[in-house]
Each structure stands twice: as structure tokens, then as C-alpha cells.
Coordinates of C-alpha atoms in Angstrom, one line a residue:
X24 CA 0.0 0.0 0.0
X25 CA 0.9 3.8 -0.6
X26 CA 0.4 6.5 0.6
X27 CA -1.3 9.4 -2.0
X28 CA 0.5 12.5 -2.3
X29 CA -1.1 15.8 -3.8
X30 CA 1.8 17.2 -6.2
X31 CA -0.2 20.3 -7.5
X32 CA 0.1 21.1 -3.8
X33 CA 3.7 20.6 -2.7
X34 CA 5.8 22.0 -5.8
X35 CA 9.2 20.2 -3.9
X36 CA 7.8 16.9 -5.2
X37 CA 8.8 17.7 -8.7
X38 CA 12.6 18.5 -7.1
X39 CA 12.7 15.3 -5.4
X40 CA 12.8 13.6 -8.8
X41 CA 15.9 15.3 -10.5
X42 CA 19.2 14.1 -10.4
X43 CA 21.9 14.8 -7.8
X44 CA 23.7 16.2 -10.7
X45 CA 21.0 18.2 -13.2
X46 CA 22.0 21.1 -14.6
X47 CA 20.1 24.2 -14.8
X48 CA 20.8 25.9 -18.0
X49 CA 19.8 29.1 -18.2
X50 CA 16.8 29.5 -15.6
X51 CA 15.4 25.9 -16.4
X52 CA 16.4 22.4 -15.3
X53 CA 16.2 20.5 -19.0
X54 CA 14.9 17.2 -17.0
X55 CA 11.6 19.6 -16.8
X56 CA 11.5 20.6 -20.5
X57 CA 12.7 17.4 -22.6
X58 CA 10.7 13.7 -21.4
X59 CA 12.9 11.0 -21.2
X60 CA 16.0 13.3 -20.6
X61 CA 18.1 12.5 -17.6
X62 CA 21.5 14.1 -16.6
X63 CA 23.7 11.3 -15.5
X64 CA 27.5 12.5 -15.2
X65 CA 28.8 16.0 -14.9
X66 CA 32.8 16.6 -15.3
X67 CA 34.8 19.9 -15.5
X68 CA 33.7 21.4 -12.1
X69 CA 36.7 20.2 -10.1
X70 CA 39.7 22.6 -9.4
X71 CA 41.3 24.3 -12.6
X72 CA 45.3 24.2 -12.9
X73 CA 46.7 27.6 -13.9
X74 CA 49.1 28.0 -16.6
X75 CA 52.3 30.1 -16.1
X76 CA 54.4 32.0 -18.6
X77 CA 58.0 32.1 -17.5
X78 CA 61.1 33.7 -18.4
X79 CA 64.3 31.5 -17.8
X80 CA 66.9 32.6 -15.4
X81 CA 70.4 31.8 -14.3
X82 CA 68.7 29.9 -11.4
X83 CA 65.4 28.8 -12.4
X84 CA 63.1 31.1 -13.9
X85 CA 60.6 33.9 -13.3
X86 CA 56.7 33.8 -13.5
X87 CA 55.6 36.5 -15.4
X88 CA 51.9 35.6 -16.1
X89 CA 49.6 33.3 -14.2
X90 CA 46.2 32.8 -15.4
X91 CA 43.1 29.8 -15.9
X92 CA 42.6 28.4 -18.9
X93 CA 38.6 28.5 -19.7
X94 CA 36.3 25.9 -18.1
X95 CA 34.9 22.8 -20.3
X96 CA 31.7 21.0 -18.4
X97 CA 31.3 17.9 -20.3
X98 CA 27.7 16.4 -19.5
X99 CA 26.5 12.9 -20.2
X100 CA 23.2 12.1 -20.4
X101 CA 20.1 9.7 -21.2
X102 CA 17.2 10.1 -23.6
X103 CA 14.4 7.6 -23.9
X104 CA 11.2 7.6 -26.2
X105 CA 8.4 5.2 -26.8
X106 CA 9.6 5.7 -31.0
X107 CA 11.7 7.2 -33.3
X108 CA 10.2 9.4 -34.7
X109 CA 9.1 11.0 -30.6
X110 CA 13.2 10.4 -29.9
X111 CA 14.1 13.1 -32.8
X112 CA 11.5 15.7 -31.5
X113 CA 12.9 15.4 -27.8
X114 CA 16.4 15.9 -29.1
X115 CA 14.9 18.9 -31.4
X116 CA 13.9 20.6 -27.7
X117 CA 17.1 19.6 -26.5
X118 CA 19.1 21.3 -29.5
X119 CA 16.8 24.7 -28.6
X120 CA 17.6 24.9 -24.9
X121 CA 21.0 24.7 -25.6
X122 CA 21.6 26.7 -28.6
X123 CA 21.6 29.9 -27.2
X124 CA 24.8 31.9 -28.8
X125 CA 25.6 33.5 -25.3
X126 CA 26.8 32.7 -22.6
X127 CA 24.4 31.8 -19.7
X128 CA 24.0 31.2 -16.1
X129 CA 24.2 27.5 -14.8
X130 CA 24.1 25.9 -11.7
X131 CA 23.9 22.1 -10.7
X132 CA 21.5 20.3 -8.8
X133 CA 24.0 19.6 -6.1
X134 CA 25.8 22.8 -5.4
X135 CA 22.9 25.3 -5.9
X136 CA 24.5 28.3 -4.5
X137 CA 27.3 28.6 -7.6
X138 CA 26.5 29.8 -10.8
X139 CA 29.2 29.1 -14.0
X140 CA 28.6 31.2 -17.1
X141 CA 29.1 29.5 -20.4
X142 CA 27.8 28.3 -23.7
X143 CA 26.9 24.8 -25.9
X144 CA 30.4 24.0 -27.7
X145 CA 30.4 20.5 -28.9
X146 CA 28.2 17.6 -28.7
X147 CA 29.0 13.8 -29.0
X148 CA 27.5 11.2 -31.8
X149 CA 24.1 10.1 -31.0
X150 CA 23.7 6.0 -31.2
X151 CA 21.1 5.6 -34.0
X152 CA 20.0 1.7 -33.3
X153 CA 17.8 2.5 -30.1
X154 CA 15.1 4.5 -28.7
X155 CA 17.0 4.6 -25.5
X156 CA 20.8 6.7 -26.1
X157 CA 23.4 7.6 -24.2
X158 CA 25.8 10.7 -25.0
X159 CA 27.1 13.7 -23.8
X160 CA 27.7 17.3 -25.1
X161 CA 30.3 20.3 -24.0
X162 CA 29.7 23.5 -22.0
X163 CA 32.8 26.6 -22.5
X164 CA 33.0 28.4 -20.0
X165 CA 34.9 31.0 -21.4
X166 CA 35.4 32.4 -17.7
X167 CA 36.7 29.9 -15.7
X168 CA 35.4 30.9 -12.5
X169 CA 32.3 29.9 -10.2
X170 CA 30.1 32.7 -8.8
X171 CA 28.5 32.2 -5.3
X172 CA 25.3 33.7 -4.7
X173 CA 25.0 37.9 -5.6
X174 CA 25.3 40.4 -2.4
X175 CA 24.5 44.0 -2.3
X176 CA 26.5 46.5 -0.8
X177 CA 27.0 50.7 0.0
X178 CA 29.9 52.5 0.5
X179 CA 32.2 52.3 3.6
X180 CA 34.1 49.4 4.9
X181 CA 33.7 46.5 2.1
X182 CA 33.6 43.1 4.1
X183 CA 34.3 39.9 2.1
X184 CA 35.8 36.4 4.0
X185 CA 36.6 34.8 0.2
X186 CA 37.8 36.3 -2.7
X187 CA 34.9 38.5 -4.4
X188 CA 34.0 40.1 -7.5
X189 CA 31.9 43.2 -8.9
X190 CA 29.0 42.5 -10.6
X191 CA 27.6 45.5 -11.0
X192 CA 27.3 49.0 -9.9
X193 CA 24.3 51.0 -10.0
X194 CA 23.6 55.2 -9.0
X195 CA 21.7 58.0 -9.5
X196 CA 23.9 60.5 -10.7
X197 CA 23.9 63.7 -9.1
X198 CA 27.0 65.9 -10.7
X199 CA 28.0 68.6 -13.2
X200 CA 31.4 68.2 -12.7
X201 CA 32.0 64.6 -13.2
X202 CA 32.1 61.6 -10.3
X203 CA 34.3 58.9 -8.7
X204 CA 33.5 55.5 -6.8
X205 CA 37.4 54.4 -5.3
X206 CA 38.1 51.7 -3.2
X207 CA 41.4 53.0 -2.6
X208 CA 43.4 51.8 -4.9
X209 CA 41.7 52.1 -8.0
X210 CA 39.2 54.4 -9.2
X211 CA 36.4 55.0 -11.7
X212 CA 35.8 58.4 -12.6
X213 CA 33.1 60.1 -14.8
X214 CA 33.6 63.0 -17.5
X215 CA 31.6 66.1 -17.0
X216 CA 28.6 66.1 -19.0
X217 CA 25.7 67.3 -18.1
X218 CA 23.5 65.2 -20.1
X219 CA 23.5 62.6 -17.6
X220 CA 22.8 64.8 -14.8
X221 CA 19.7 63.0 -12.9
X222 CA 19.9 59.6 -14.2
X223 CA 20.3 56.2 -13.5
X224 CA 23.7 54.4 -14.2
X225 CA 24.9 51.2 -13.9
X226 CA 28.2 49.5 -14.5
X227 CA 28.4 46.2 -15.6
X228 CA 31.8 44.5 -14.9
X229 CA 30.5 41.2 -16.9
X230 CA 30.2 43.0 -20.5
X231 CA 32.5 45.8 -19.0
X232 CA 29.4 48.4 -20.4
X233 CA 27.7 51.4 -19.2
X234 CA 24.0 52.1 -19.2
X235 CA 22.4 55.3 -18.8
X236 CA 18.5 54.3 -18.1
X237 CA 19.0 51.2 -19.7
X238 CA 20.6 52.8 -22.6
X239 CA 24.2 51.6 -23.5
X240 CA 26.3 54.9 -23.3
X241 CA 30.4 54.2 -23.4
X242 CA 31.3 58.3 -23.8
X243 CA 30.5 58.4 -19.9
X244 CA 34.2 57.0 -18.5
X245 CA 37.2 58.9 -18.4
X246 CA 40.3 57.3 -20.6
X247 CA 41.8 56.8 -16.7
X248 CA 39.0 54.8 -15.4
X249 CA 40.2 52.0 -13.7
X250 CA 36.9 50.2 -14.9
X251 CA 37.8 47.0 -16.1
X252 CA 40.6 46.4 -13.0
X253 CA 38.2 47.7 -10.2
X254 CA 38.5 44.8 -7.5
X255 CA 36.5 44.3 -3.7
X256 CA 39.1 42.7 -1.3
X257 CA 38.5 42.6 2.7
X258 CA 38.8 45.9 4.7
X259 CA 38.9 48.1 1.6
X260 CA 37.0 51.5 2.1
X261 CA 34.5 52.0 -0.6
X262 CA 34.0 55.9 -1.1
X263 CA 32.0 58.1 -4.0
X264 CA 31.4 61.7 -5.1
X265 CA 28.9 63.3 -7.3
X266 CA 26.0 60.6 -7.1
X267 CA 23.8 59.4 -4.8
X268 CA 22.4 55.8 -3.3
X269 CA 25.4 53.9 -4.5
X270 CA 24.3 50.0 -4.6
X271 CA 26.9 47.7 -5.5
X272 CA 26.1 44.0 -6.4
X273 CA 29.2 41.2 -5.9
X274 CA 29.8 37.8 -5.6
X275 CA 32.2 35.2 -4.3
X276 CA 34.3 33.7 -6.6
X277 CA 36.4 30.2 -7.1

């Protein structure tokens, strides 16, 4: 005997039923979208090795670049379907979620507080005999790194335990003369123009562009900005001048 179980009512029953390892792909889990589709190996999320470029020395040799190589998630999966012809249609949807020529926000089923950012690179040959395949296709992350879940903050002291990132920025400006947001080291400074006098900006240190109300506007930065460097560490003082309610978004990073 069972016991009955009203799933219109209790919207965790349909999580109970995905895979330790699904992938989200771009605000969707695909086990929700495509029937028969089952994620059923995920590799590529372990620790990323850096690669060094090095000058030779009379002893040894000096690092003069360290960086990581971009991120491949290789995911292997099953498909089922009662025919043919109902097997090509589910890997038609399959071929639509995942052809999205940008990068996109993922997370797995099993670590649901990182997000990776990347796009459909490569798939694997498809058995043809069964109505039941296995196979796998590719995920590029172009940037390597995982982002935790996005935190606001203001100006003053900047708090972070990990190493963080920007995400964005966003102000009302407020200023004839130009502006500045510093964290002490680096700085990002606005030209004088009155045309954006009273409006909403934001930064976006993804894309590295600037909107003005939602309108991409790239004259707005002085040549000396220190836009595309501008980094959060712990105890660094976040200060501003000439705009108002300052809200930046960040994120942990590994």
C-alpha cells in the first residue's frame, strides 16, 4: 500500500525527482522541459590548474603571467522515447535549450549556491540503433570561475571572507562636474557632461558596459578609469562623489 500525495500542492515533489547532478541551464532544469532526458555524469567542475608563462633565469626562472585556462563541463546524459520518430522531437527541444549563442547562467542540482557562465560547444554522436541513447555534449565556460550567490552593498568598509568580485554598480547620478566611486586603490571616474545629470547608471563588470537608463552609453568614463581592474578585497573603504544611493552587487568567486 501507498500513501497518496497531492503534487499540484507541494511544488518540492517535482525537485525530489531530479538528479543529484541536473544542470540548470539558463533558468530551467532541462529534466523539466525534454521527457525522457536524464542528466547522469557532470565533469569539468573540479579545481582548474593555472598556466604560467615564465622567463628563464640563471637559477630557475621567473613567472611573469599566471592565469586559468577556460572551463569545459562535459555532461553525459540519457534520452528515452516510446519511437523514433518522438526520440528526434525530444532531441529537437534539446538542441533549442541549448543553442543559445551567449553565454548563460548554470548551476547544478547539487551545489545550488554557484552559478558558471558559459555556452553549448560540442556535442558527441548520437547512437542511432535504439530509442534509448546515451551521450554527452560540451559546455565553454569562457570564464573559468564559479560565482556564489550575488550580495549587495553601500559605500564604507567592504567586508568579504573569500575572494569576491563586482557584478555591477548602479547610481543615481547627481553631478556637473564629473564623479568617482574608489576603493582606494583604483578608481572609476566620470567625464563632466551634463546630459546625464539626474539619471540612472549602472556599471556592468561582466560585459564591462555602461548604461544610462538602460541605454548603453560608453562616452560616460574617463580614458583613466580604472573600470575593467576595479576589484573588492576585505577591509577596503568604498568611497564616491557626485551621485547618490550607491548600490553595488558582488559575488564570491572560485
Amino acid at each position: 500500500m501507498y500513501n497518496f500525495r497531492d503534487t499540484t500542492s507541494d511544488w518540492h515533489f517535482h525537485e525530489e525527482w531530479l538528479p543529484t547532478v541536473a544542470m540548470n541551464f539558463d533558468g530551467g532544469f532541462i529534466e523539466h522541459t525534454v521527457s525522457g532526458y536524464r542528466t547522469l555524469t557532470v565533469s569539468g567542475r573540479e579545481m582548474l590548474g593555472v598556466e604560467l608563462t615564465t622567463e628563464d633565469v640563471a637559477n630557475g626562472c621567473i613567472v611573469t603571467e599566471e592565469r586559468l585556462p577556460a572551463r569545459e563541463l562535459v555532461i553525459t546524459y540519457q534520452l528515452d522515447a516510446n519511437s523514433s520518430e518522438e526520440l528526434l522531437i525530444r532531441f529537437k527541444q534539446l538542441e533549442n535549450i541549448l543553442k543559445t549563442g551567449k553565454d548563460v547562467p548554470i548551476f547544478f542540482n547539487d551545489e545550488r549556491d554557484w552559478r558558471y557562465y558559459g555556452r553549448l560547444s560540442g556535442v558527441d554522436d548520437v547512437p542511432v540503433e535504439s530509442n534509448s541513447v546515451v551521450s554527452s555534449f560540451t559546455i565553454l565556460c569562457s570564464d573559468p570561475r564559479r560565482f556564489g550567490k550575488e550580495l549587495t552593498t553601500a559605500e564604507g568598509l567592504f567586508k568579504c571572507l573569500g575572494k569576491c568580485v563586482p557584478i555591477n554598480m548602479e547610481f543615481d547620478t547627481d553631478f556637473i562636474t564629473g564623479f568617482m566611486i574608489s576603493n582606494g586603490v583604483q578608481a572609476i571616474r566620470g567625464l563632466n557632461a551634463n546630459y546625464v545629470e539626474g539619471k540612472r547608471v549602472k556599471l556592468d563588470f561582466k560585459t564591462f558596459k555602461v548604461y544610462i537608463d538602460d541605454i548603453e552609453e560608453a562616452r560616460i568614463l574617463t580614458l583613466d578609469s580604472d573600470f575593467e581592474n576595479f576589484e573588492l578585497k576585505n577591509d577596503m573603504i568604498i568611497t564616491s562623489a557626485g551621485i547618490r544611493n550607491l548600490i553595488i552587487k558582488y559575488a564570491e568567486v572560485s
